[in-house]
mmCIF file of C-alpha atoms in Angstrom:
data_model
loop_
_atom_site.group_PDB
_atom_site.id
_atom_site.type_symbol
_atom_site.label_atom_id
_atom_site.label_comp_id
_atom_site.label_asym_id
_atom_site.label_seq_id
_atom_site.Cartn_x
_atom_site.Cartn_y
_atom_site.Cartn_z
ATOM 1 C CA MET A 1 -10.744 -8.669 7.956
ATOM 2 C CA THR A 2 -13.320 -11.451 7.796
ATOM 3 C CA LEU A 3 -16.863 -11.309 9.150
ATOM 4 C CA ASP A 4 -15.965 -13.695 11.982
ATOM 5 C CA GLN A 5 -13.074 -11.466 13.064
ATOM 6 C CA VAL A 6 -15.321 -8.393 13.056
ATOM 7 C CA THR A 7 -17.943 -10.225 15.107
ATOM 8 C CA ARG A 8 -15.376 -11.398 17.643
ATOM 9 C CA ARG A 9 -13.979 -7.867 17.928
ATOM 10 C CA HIS A 10 -17.461 -6.404 18.544
ATOM 11 C CA LEU A 11 -18.108 -9.087 21.153
ATOM 12 C CA ALA A 12 -14.819 -8.373 22.935
ATOM 13 C CA ASP A 13 -15.483 -4.613 23.001
ATOM 14 C CA THR A 14 -19.006 -5.102 24.337
ATOM 15 C CA THR A 15 -17.724 -7.515 26.988
ATOM 16 C CA LEU A 16 -15.154 -4.939 28.108
ATOM 17 C CA ALA A 17 -17.838 -2.267 28.442
ATOM 18 C CA VAL A 18 -20.147 -4.600 30.403
ATOM 19 C CA VAL A 19 -17.364 -5.699 32.773
ATOM 20 C CA VAL A 20 -16.337 -2.086 33.485
ATOM 21 C CA GLY A 21 -19.950 -1.078 34.087
ATOM 22 C CA ALA A 22 -20.540 -4.092 36.358
ATOM 23 C CA LEU A 23 -17.499 -3.260 38.496
ATOM 24 C CA VAL A 24 -18.498 0.381 38.939
ATOM 25 C CA MET A 25 -22.147 -0.517 39.658
ATOM 26 C CA THR A 26 -21.058 -3.123 42.223
ATOM 27 C CA ALA A 27 -18.957 -0.516 43.999
ATOM 28 C CA ALA A 28 -21.902 1.911 43.889
ATOM 29 C CA ALA A 29 -24.262 -0.712 45.342
ATOM 30 C CA ILE A 30 -21.854 -1.427 48.186
ATOM 31 C CA ASP A 31 -21.632 2.286 48.948
ATOM 32 C CA HIS A 32 -25.455 2.510 49.399
ATOM 33 C CA ARG A 33 -25.540 6.116 48.212
ATOM 34 C CA ALA A 34 -26.279 5.664 44.508
ATOM 35 C CA THR A 35 -29.682 6.588 43.073
ATOM 36 C CA PRO A 36 -31.324 5.258 39.887
ATOM 37 C CA ALA A 37 -29.989 8.350 38.098
ATOM 38 C CA ASP A 38 -26.472 7.449 39.228
ATOM 39 C CA TYR A 39 -26.838 3.909 37.877
ATOM 40 C CA ALA A 40 -28.033 5.369 34.561
ATOM 41 C CA LEU A 41 -24.960 7.631 34.401
ATOM 42 C CA ILE A 42 -22.697 4.663 35.158
ATOM 43 C CA ALA A 43 -24.376 2.624 32.408
ATOM 44 C CA VAL A 44 -23.983 5.426 29.839
ATOM 45 C CA GLY A 45 -20.349 6.107 30.734
ATOM 46 C CA SER A 46 -19.419 2.410 30.686
ATOM 47 C CA LEU A 47 -21.398 1.067 27.737
ATOM 48 C CA ALA A 48 -20.054 3.850 25.509
ATOM 49 C CA LEU A 49 -16.696 2.019 25.664
ATOM 50 C CA ALA A 50 -18.066 -0.601 23.269
ATOM 51 C CA ALA A 51 -17.540 1.887 20.397
ATOM 52 C CA TYR A 52 -14.022 3.009 21.305
ATOM 53 C CA ARG A 53 -12.460 1.544 18.122
ATOM 54 C CA TYR A 54 -14.662 3.629 15.812
ATOM 55 C CA ALA A 55 -15.143 6.915 17.697
ATOM 56 C CA PRO A 56 -12.523 7.201 20.472
ATOM 57 C CA ARG A 57 -13.007 10.942 21.026
ATOM 58 C CA ARG A 58 -16.789 10.699 21.257
ATOM 59 C CA VAL A 59 -16.509 7.751 23.609
ATOM 60 C CA LEU A 60 -14.062 9.752 25.734
ATOM 61 C CA ALA A 61 -16.432 12.730 25.852
ATOM 62 C CA VAL A 62 -19.471 10.627 26.779
ATOM 63 C CA SER A 63 -17.624 8.622 29.438
ATOM 64 C CA THR A 64 -16.029 11.719 30.957
ATOM 65 C CA VAL A 65 -19.251 13.758 31.120
ATOM 66 C CA ALA A 66 -21.424 10.889 32.433
ATOM 67 C CA THR A 67 -18.914 9.628 34.984
ATOM 68 C CA THR A 68 -18.015 13.130 36.208
ATOM 69 C CA ALA A 69 -21.712 13.867 36.697
ATOM 70 C CA TYR A 70 -22.018 10.648 38.705
ATOM 71 C CA VAL A 71 -18.999 11.582 40.840
ATOM 72 C CA LEU A 72 -20.290 15.103 41.531
ATOM 73 C CA HIS A 73 -23.691 13.722 42.541
ATOM 74 C CA ALA A 74 -22.841 10.564 44.510
ATOM 75 C CA HIS A 75 -19.279 11.229 45.771
ATOM 76 C CA PRO A 76 -18.114 7.622 45.140
ATOM 77 C CA GLY A 77 -14.667 6.072 45.572
ATOM 78 C CA THR A 78 -11.798 5.908 43.142
ATOM 79 C CA LEU A 79 -13.193 2.841 41.326
ATOM 80 C CA ALA A 80 -15.743 5.173 39.718
ATOM 81 C CA ALA A 81 -12.946 6.491 37.508
ATOM 82 C CA LEU A 82 -12.606 3.155 35.676
ATOM 83 C CA PRO A 83 -14.748 4.094 32.608
ATOM 84 C CA VAL A 84 -12.840 7.352 32.124
ATOM 85 C CA LEU A 85 -9.494 5.609 32.616
ATOM 86 C CA SER A 86 -10.408 3.116 29.900
ATOM 87 C CA ALA A 87 -11.576 5.874 27.558
ATOM 88 C CA VAL A 88 -8.406 7.907 28.201
ATOM 89 C CA HIS A 89 -6.233 4.877 27.388
ATOM 90 C CA THR A 90 -8.060 4.115 24.135
ATOM 91 C CA ALA A 91 -8.056 7.777 23.045
ATOM 92 C CA ALA A 92 -4.298 8.048 23.668
ATOM 93 C CA ARG A 93 -3.819 4.787 21.788
ATOM 94 C CA ALA A 94 -5.698 6.304 18.835
ATOM 95 C CA GLY A 95 -3.366 9.328 18.871
ATOM 96 C CA HIS A 96 -5.651 11.854 20.643
ATOM 97 C CA ARG A 97 -3.315 12.495 23.573
ATOM 98 C CA GLY A 98 -4.239 16.162 23.985
ATOM 99 C CA VAL A 99 -7.955 15.402 24.285
ATOM 100 C CA ALA A 100 -7.173 12.476 26.606
ATOM 101 C CA ALA A 101 -5.080 14.700 28.886
ATOM 102 C CA LEU A 102 -7.844 17.336 28.957
ATOM 103 C CA ALA A 103 -10.485 14.743 29.876
ATOM 104 C CA SER A 104 -8.217 13.410 32.614
ATOM 105 C CA ALA A 105 -7.799 16.898 34.054
ATOM 106 C CA LEU A 106 -11.558 17.591 33.969
ATOM 107 C CA PHE A 107 -12.445 14.346 35.729
ATOM 108 C CA LEU A 108 -9.701 14.792 38.333
ATOM 109 C CA ALA A 109 -10.922 18.310 39.025
ATOM 110 C CA GLY A 110 -14.450 16.999 39.617
ATOM 111 C CA PHE A 111 -13.230 14.153 41.793
ATOM 112 C CA VAL A 112 -10.980 16.382 43.923
ATOM 113 C CA THR A 113 -13.826 18.860 44.407
ATOM 114 C CA THR A 114 -16.087 16.159 45.874
ATOM 115 C CA ASP A 115 -13.314 14.493 47.922
ATOM 116 C CA LEU A 116 -11.875 17.520 49.729
ATOM 117 C CA ALA A 117 -13.681 16.886 53.014
ATOM 118 C CA ALA A 118 -12.893 13.163 53.179
ATOM 119 C CA ARG A 119 -10.010 11.766 55.162
ATOM 120 C CA GLY A 120 -7.092 10.758 52.976
ATOM 121 C CA SER A 121 -8.426 12.755 50.050
ATOM 122 C CA ALA A 122 -4.954 13.921 49.015
ATOM 123 C CA GLU A 123 -3.640 10.353 48.825
ATOM 124 C CA ARG A 124 -6.640 9.180 46.784
ATOM 125 C CA SER A 125 -6.364 12.139 44.440
ATOM 126 C CA LEU A 126 -2.651 11.551 43.876
ATOM 127 C CA LEU A 127 -3.263 7.843 43.363
ATOM 128 C CA LEU A 128 -5.980 8.596 40.823
ATOM 129 C CA ALA A 129 -3.737 11.112 39.058
ATOM 130 C CA GLY A 130 -1.080 8.388 38.809
ATOM 131 C CA TRP A 131 -3.649 6.031 37.296
ATOM 132 C CA PHE A 132 -4.580 8.575 34.639
ATOM 133 C CA LEU A 133 -0.912 9.228 33.876
ATOM 134 C CA CYS A 134 -0.389 5.480 33.447
ATOM 135 C CA ALA A 135 -3.428 5.284 31.166
ATOM 136 C CA LEU A 136 -2.002 8.023 28.968
ATOM 137 C CA VAL A 137 1.501 6.546 28.882
ATOM 138 C CA THR A 138 0.357 2.981 28.182
ATOM 139 C CA GLY A 139 -1.987 4.225 25.463
ATOM 140 C CA LEU A 140 0.863 6.071 23.739
ATOM 141 C CA ALA A 141 3.206 3.099 24.219
ATOM 142 C CA ASP A 142 0.631 0.759 22.704
ATOM 143 C CA ARG A 143 0.183 3.110 19.739
ATOM 144 C CA ASN A 144 3.954 3.254 19.163
ATOM 145 C CA TRP A 145 4.201 -0.523 19.434
ATOM 146 C CA GLN A 146 1.430 -1.044 16.890
ATOM 147 C CA ALA A 147 3.127 1.460 14.566
ATOM 148 C CA TYR A 148 6.403 -0.420 14.996
ATOM 149 C CA LEU A 149 4.706 -3.730 14.151
ATOM 150 C CA ARG A 150 3.093 -2.218 11.049
ATOM 151 C CA GLN A 151 6.400 -0.728 9.962
ATOM 152 C CA THR A 152 8.178 -4.045 10.509
ATOM 153 C CA GLU A 153 5.529 -5.882 8.500
ATOM 154 C CA GLN A 154 5.751 -3.293 5.729
ATOM 155 C CA ARG A 155 9.536 -3.586 5.633
ATOM 156 C CA ALA A 156 9.274 -7.374 5.459
ATOM 157 C CA MET A 157 6.805 -7.091 2.571
ATOM 158 C CA GLU A 158 9.043 -4.547 0.838
ATOM 159 C CA ALA A 159 12.073 -6.797 1.324
ATOM 160 C CA GLU A 160 10.176 -9.755 -0.107
ATOM 161 C CA ARG A 161 9.017 -7.652 -3.023
ATOM 162 C CA THR A 162 12.575 -6.394 -3.581
ATOM 163 C CA ARG A 163 13.901 -9.960 -3.605
ATOM 164 C CA GLU A 164 11.253 -11.006 -6.111
ATOM 165 C CA GLU A 165 11.980 -8.024 -8.361
ATOM 166 C CA ALA A 166 15.723 -8.641 -8.110
ATOM 167 C CA ALA A 167 15.188 -12.284 -9.068
ATOM 168 C CA LEU A 168 12.991 -11.253 -11.997
ATOM 169 C CA ARG A 169 15.559 -8.675 -13.065
ATOM 170 C CA ARG A 170 18.383 -11.247 -12.930
ATOM 171 C CA ALA A 171 16.261 -13.706 -14.885
ATOM 172 C CA GLY A 172 15.535 -11.041 -17.481
ATOM 173 C CA GLU A 173 19.212 -10.127 -17.758
ATOM 174 C CA GLU A 174 20.091 -13.804 -18.185
ATOM 175 C CA ARG A 175 17.474 -14.202 -20.909
ATOM 176 C CA LEU A 176 18.864 -11.173 -22.726
ATOM 177 C CA ARG A 177 22.410 -12.558 -22.409
ATOM 178 C CA ILE A 178 21.309 -15.890 -23.865
ATOM 179 C CA ALA A 179 19.467 -14.070 -26.646
ATOM 180 C CA ARG A 180 22.582 -12.080 -27.522
ATOM 181 C CA GLU A 181 24.712 -15.246 -27.554
ATOM 182 C CA LEU A 182 22.241 -17.056 -29.787
ATOM 183 C CA HIS A 183 21.962 -14.053 -32.087
ATOM 184 C CA ASP A 184 25.714 -13.573 -32.362
ATOM 185 C CA SER A 185 26.626 -17.241 -32.822
ATOM 186 C CA LEU A 186 23.785 -19.261 -34.338
ATOM 187 C CA THR A 187 22.078 -16.604 -36.460
ATOM 188 C CA HIS A 188 25.200 -15.886 -38.480
ATOM 189 C CA SER A 189 26.063 -19.550 -39.001
ATOM 190 C CA ILE A 190 22.536 -20.605 -39.987
ATOM 191 C CA SER A 191 22.266 -17.615 -42.341
ATOM 192 C CA ILE A 192 25.505 -18.679 -44.096
ATOM 193 C CA VAL A 193 24.307 -22.280 -44.445
ATOM 194 C CA LYS A 194 20.938 -21.160 -45.829
ATOM 195 C CA LEU A 195 22.600 -18.696 -48.181
ATOM 196 C CA GLN A 196 25.095 -21.260 -49.517
ATOM 197 C CA ALA A 197 22.350 -23.824 -50.021
ATOM 198 C CA GLY A 198 20.252 -21.264 -51.866
ATOM 199 C CA VAL A 199 23.155 -20.330 -54.151
ATOM 200 C CA ALA A 200 23.868 -23.988 -54.898
ATOM 201 C CA VAL A 201 20.215 -24.639 -55.789
ATOM 202 C CA HIS A 202 20.125 -21.542 -58.000
ATOM 203 C CA LEU A 203 23.309 -22.521 -59.877
ATOM 204 C CA ALA A 204 22.122 -26.105 -60.364
ATOM 205 C CA ARG A 205 18.839 -24.938 -61.856
ATOM 206 C CA LYS A 206 20.627 -22.383 -64.023
ATOM 207 C CA ARG A 207 22.834 -25.113 -65.510
ATOM 208 C CA GLY A 208 19.790 -27.332 -66.053
ATOM 209 C CA GLU A 209 20.993 -29.935 -63.597
ATOM 210 C CA GLU A 210 18.752 -31.866 -61.254
ATOM 211 C CA VAL A 211 18.796 -30.344 -57.785
ATOM 212 C CA SER A 212 19.851 -32.813 -55.113
ATOM 213 C CA PRO A 213 17.056 -33.620 -52.615
ATOM 214 C CA ALA A 214 19.622 -33.278 -49.819
ATOM 215 C CA LEU A 215 20.422 -29.739 -50.976
ATOM 216 C CA LEU A 216 16.751 -28.811 -51.032
ATOM 217 C CA ALA A 217 16.357 -30.314 -47.588
ATOM 218 C CA ILE A 218 19.294 -28.243 -46.317
ATOM 219 C CA GLN A 219 17.741 -25.080 -47.788
ATOM 220 C CA GLU A 220 14.343 -25.836 -46.246
ATOM 221 C CA ALA A 221 15.832 -26.798 -42.901
ATOM 222 C CA GLY A 222 17.890 -23.608 -42.835
ATOM 223 C CA GLY A 223 14.816 -21.463 -43.431
ATOM 224 C CA GLU A 224 12.861 -23.328 -40.765
ATOM 225 C CA ALA A 225 15.763 -22.986 -38.315
ATOM 226 C CA MET A 226 15.920 -19.229 -38.919
ATOM 227 C CA ARG A 227 12.184 -18.857 -38.263
ATOM 228 C CA GLU A 228 12.366 -20.878 -35.064
ATOM 229 C CA LEU A 229 15.446 -19.000 -33.910
ATOM 230 C CA ARG A 230 13.736 -15.639 -34.460
ATOM 231 C CA ALA A 231 10.719 -16.842 -32.449
ATOM 232 C CA THR A 232 13.000 -18.074 -29.661
ATOM 233 C CA LEU A 233 14.889 -14.776 -29.569
ATOM 234 C CA GLY A 234 11.566 -12.916 -29.407
ATOM 235 C CA VAL A 235 10.516 -14.957 -26.380
ATOM 236 C CA LEU A 236 13.860 -14.474 -24.652
ATOM 237 C CA ARG A 237 13.831 -10.727 -25.246
ATOM 238 C CA THR A 238 10.286 -10.293 -23.942
ATOM 239 C CA ASP A 239 10.855 -9.579 -20.236
ATOM 240 C CA GLU A 240 7.944 -7.140 -19.833
ATOM 241 C CA PRO A 241 4.278 -8.040 -19.254
ATOM 242 C CA THR A 242 1.766 -7.342 -21.964
ATOM 243 C CA GLY A 243 -1.157 -5.057 -21.260
ATOM 244 C CA THR A 244 -2.314 -1.464 -21.204
ATOM 245 C CA PRO A 245 -2.937 1.159 -18.497
ATOM 246 C CA ALA A 246 -6.674 0.642 -19.069
ATOM 247 C CA LEU A 247 -6.277 -3.047 -18.242
ATOM 248 C CA LEU A 248 -4.348 -2.137 -15.082
ATOM 249 C CA VAL A 249 -7.170 0.204 -14.035
ATOM 250 C CA GLU A 250 -9.729 -2.554 -14.547
ATOM 251 C CA ARG A 251 -7.658 -4.950 -12.447
ATOM 252 C CA ALA A 252 -7.334 -2.354 -9.691
ATOM 253 C CA ARG A 253 -11.102 -1.810 -9.678
ATOM 254 C CA ALA A 254 -11.676 -5.540 -9.446
ATOM 255 C CA ALA A 255 -9.355 -5.579 -6.422
ATOM 256 C CA GLY A 256 -11.495 -2.936 -4.679
ATOM 257 C CA LEU A 257 -9.569 0.265 -5.455
ATOM 258 C CA ALA A 258 -11.648 3.263 -6.576
ATOM 259 C CA VAL A 259 -9.886 4.262 -9.808
ATOM 260 C CA GLU A 260 -10.921 6.530 -12.678
ATOM 261 C CA LEU A 261 -9.074 6.675 -16.007
ATOM 262 C CA THR A 262 -9.078 9.767 -18.222
ATOM 263 C CA VAL A 263 -7.402 9.911 -21.642
ATOM 264 C CA ASN A 264 -6.829 13.292 -23.316
ATOM 265 C CA GLY A 265 -5.402 14.093 -26.722
ATOM 266 C CA ASP A 266 -5.027 11.857 -29.763
ATOM 267 C CA GLU A 267 -4.308 8.373 -28.490
ATOM 268 C CA ARG A 268 -1.907 6.528 -30.790
ATOM 269 C CA PRO A 269 0.449 3.525 -30.785
ATOM 270 C CA LEU A 270 3.687 4.022 -28.852
ATOM 271 C CA THR A 271 7.144 2.591 -29.353
ATOM 272 C CA ALA A 272 7.864 -0.511 -27.290
ATOM 273 C CA THR A 273 10.162 1.316 -24.851
ATOM 274 C CA VAL A 274 7.680 4.103 -24.125
ATOM 275 C CA ASP A 275 4.785 1.637 -23.971
ATOM 276 C CA ARG A 276 6.600 -0.535 -21.405
ATOM 277 C CA ALA A 277 7.591 2.492 -19.339
ATOM 278 C CA ALA A 278 4.005 3.831 -19.300
ATOM 279 C CA TYR A 279 2.673 0.421 -18.265
ATOM 280 C CA ARG A 280 5.199 0.090 -15.424
ATOM 281 C CA ILE A 281 4.630 3.635 -14.146
ATOM 282 C CA VAL A 282 0.859 3.197 -13.924
ATOM 283 C CA GLN A 283 1.291 -0.269 -12.412
ATOM 284 C CA GLU A 284 3.683 0.930 -9.697
ATOM 285 C CA ALA A 285 1.596 4.020 -8.899
ATOM 286 C CA LEU A 286 -1.587 1.938 -8.508
ATOM 287 C CA THR A 287 0.274 -0.624 -6.388
ATOM 288 C CA ASN A 288 1.559 2.096 -4.066
ATOM 289 C CA ALA A 289 -1.907 3.665 -3.834
ATOM 290 C CA ALA A 290 -3.485 0.334 -2.921
ATOM 291 C CA ARG A 291 -0.774 -0.352 -0.351
ATOM 292 C CA HIS A 292 -0.305 3.031 1.316
ATOM 293 C CA ALA A 293 -3.272 5.304 0.535
ATOM 294 C CA GLY A 294 -5.944 3.262 2.316
ATOM 295 C CA PRO A 295 -9.576 3.646 1.183
ATOM 296 C CA ALA A 296 -8.719 6.466 -1.198
ATOM 297 C CA LYS A 297 -9.888 7.529 -4.653
ATOM 298 C CA VAL A 298 -7.305 7.388 -7.431
ATOM 299 C CA ALA A 299 -7.349 9.367 -10.686
ATOM 300 C CA VAL A 300 -5.239 8.152 -13.622
ATOM 301 C CA GLN A 301 -4.770 10.610 -16.487
ATOM 302 C CA LEU A 302 -3.014 10.007 -19.808
ATOM 303 C CA HIS A 303 -2.429 13.094 -21.940
ATOM 304 C CA TYR A 304 -1.129 12.630 -25.488
ATOM 305 C CA SER A 305 0.510 15.678 -27.044
ATOM 306 C CA PRO A 306 2.350 15.738 -30.395
ATOM 307 C CA ASP A 307 5.753 15.074 -28.831
ATOM 308 C CA GLU A 308 5.052 13.883 -25.288
ATOM 309 C CA LEU A 309 2.967 11.502 -23.185
ATOM 310 C CA THR A 310 2.072 12.778 -19.708
ATOM 311 C CA ILE A 311 1.005 10.260 -17.076
ATOM 312 C CA ALA A 312 -0.566 11.536 -13.837
ATOM 313 C CA VAL A 313 -1.726 9.277 -10.999
ATOM 314 C CA ASP A 314 -3.198 11.154 -8.008
ATOM 315 C CA ASP A 315 -4.856 9.795 -4.869
ATOM 316 C CA ASP A 316 -6.539 11.532 -1.914
ATOM 317 C CA GLY A 317 -5.023 9.268 0.740
ATOM 318 C CA GLY A 318 -3.292 10.240 3.954
ATOM 319 C CA ALA A 319 0.155 11.185 2.628
ATOM 320 C CA ASP A 320 1.567 14.222 4.454
ATOM 321 C CA PRO A 321 3.556 16.854 2.462
ATOM 322 C CA SER A 322 5.698 17.522 5.549
ATOM 323 C CA CYS A 323 6.804 13.862 5.629
ATOM 324 C CA PRO A 324 7.998 12.898 2.133
ATOM 325 C CA PRO A 325 8.401 9.128 1.692
ATOM 326 C CA THR A 326 11.773 7.434 1.420
ATOM 327 C CA PRO A 327 12.132 6.277 -2.212
ATOM 328 C CA GLY A 328 11.906 2.494 -2.422
ATOM 329 C CA ILE A 329 12.687 0.117 -5.242
ATOM 330 C CA GLY A 330 9.418 1.007 -6.996
ATOM 331 C CA LEU A 331 9.916 4.778 -7.132
ATOM 332 C CA THR A 332 13.594 4.310 -7.977
ATOM 333 C CA GLY A 333 12.695 1.957 -10.828
ATOM 334 C CA MET A 334 10.132 4.436 -12.192
ATOM 335 C CA ARG A 335 12.674 7.254 -12.094
ATOM 336 C CA GLU A 336 15.288 5.146 -13.874
ATOM 337 C CA ARG A 337 12.841 4.205 -16.645
ATOM 338 C CA VAL A 338 11.756 7.803 -17.177
ATOM 339 C CA THR A 339 15.326 9.136 -17.094
ATOM 340 C CA ALA A 340 16.459 6.512 -19.614
ATOM 341 C CA LEU A 341 13.845 7.858 -22.047
ATOM 342 C CA GLY A 342 14.887 11.478 -21.467
ATOM 343 C CA GLY A 343 11.726 12.338 -19.527
ATOM 344 C CA THR A 344 10.966 13.761 -16.094
ATOM 345 C CA LEU A 345 9.255 12.268 -13.042
ATOM 346 C CA HIS A 346 7.665 13.952 -10.032
ATOM 347 C CA ALA A 347 6.490 11.716 -7.175
ATOM 348 C CA ALA A 348 5.608 13.348 -3.855
ATOM 349 C CA PRO A 349 2.728 14.035 -1.435
ATOM 350 C CA ARG A 350 0.226 16.637 -2.613
ATOM 351 C CA THR A 351 -0.351 19.914 -0.781
ATOM 352 C CA GLU A 352 -4.070 19.149 -0.415
ATOM 353 C CA GLY A 353 -3.318 15.643 0.850
ATOM 354 C CA GLY A 354 -2.650 12.352 -0.849
ATOM 355 C CA PHE A 355 0.133 11.370 -3.234
ATOM 356 C CA SER A 356 0.879 12.357 -6.813
ATOM 357 C CA VAL A 357 2.949 10.686 -9.523
ATOM 358 C CA ARG A 358 3.534 12.655 -12.728
ATOM 359 C CA ALA A 359 5.727 11.400 -15.567
ATOM 360 C CA GLU A 360 6.466 13.140 -18.852
ATOM 361 C CA LEU A 361 7.754 10.805 -21.574
ATOM 362 C CA PRO A 362 9.081 12.092 -24.912
ATOM 363 C CA LEU A 363 7.572 10.319 -27.922
ATOM 364 C CA GLY A 364 10.547 10.791 -30.234
ATOM 365 C CA ILE A 365 12.276 7.592 -29.101
ATOM 366 C CA THR A 366 12.882 5.091 -31.888
ATOM 367 C CA GLU A 367 13.416 1.386 -31.499
ATOM 368 C CA GLU A 368 16.782 -0.209 -32.205
ATOM 369 C CA VAL A 369 16.448 -2.957 -34.841
ATOM 370 C CA SER A 370 18.921 -5.823 -34.726
#
């Protein structure tokens, strides 16, 4: 959120509080029974609404206490409930429905106590109770709607990410297919040509004959073609990004995520398959932490043992152990990589809060040489 957006939001909240206070004060002035203390209570109960986004329960408490005190002292009309109604709505919208219902009951009790002797008190009390019920219901409905919008946006982002990863995966598979075709067809043929040219040059020199420049050119061209073909195959087979977990941590810090990296054991070079898997696991775990954990702290640990690499990525975000996440393409991809290497993966919310990813990768995997 930009500075201009924050400023506009503060201005809108303050305007709401001023408008509510002005309406209640106008009604109090018309009633001719309000004292300076009553106006002060109205101001406190109304202006507190300006902070409802940051402290909804405190705003609800201040508005309820101040406005109830005003009602008990001045015996005003139903419009005096406007600050509490607004605070109840915002508290319910923030998810504090129990506290909002309790504040509604306390204010209604105070209002009914002061309105018992007035004519039509029952109708006003029932009307006010209906208003508070509407404030609670609309607050909860607004909260559910905002949650639905966030979920829809998240699903759209996940779908876009899935499409991108599927496209990258298809491109990688196509590159590997082309590499296999080139290896199986051209490599053999060029090797034969180079070999035959080399044999012909060797025999000519052995017999003391002058080697044909065309034959030397064929031998040189064959060697150059083999070198270029190997380089091309290397490019086609490289479908993974280059980098290290330490580089990923630095990038995450630069993006604003609080990350700490700890390396235990004797760090040593890994085979390409294990190195790629470790990179992808740390990358996906940091991406998920940045996307879902909020302003959390993340700890990345790499532990090298003689026969195993253990990767642990823990955050202290808001993940709930009672609500395990539905595995998406990222978690599924991590599990497939780890399983392909004969390792184990644990990815779930932590008991103390937050999310944990722990992968154990065997280091006995050897590379296949073509």
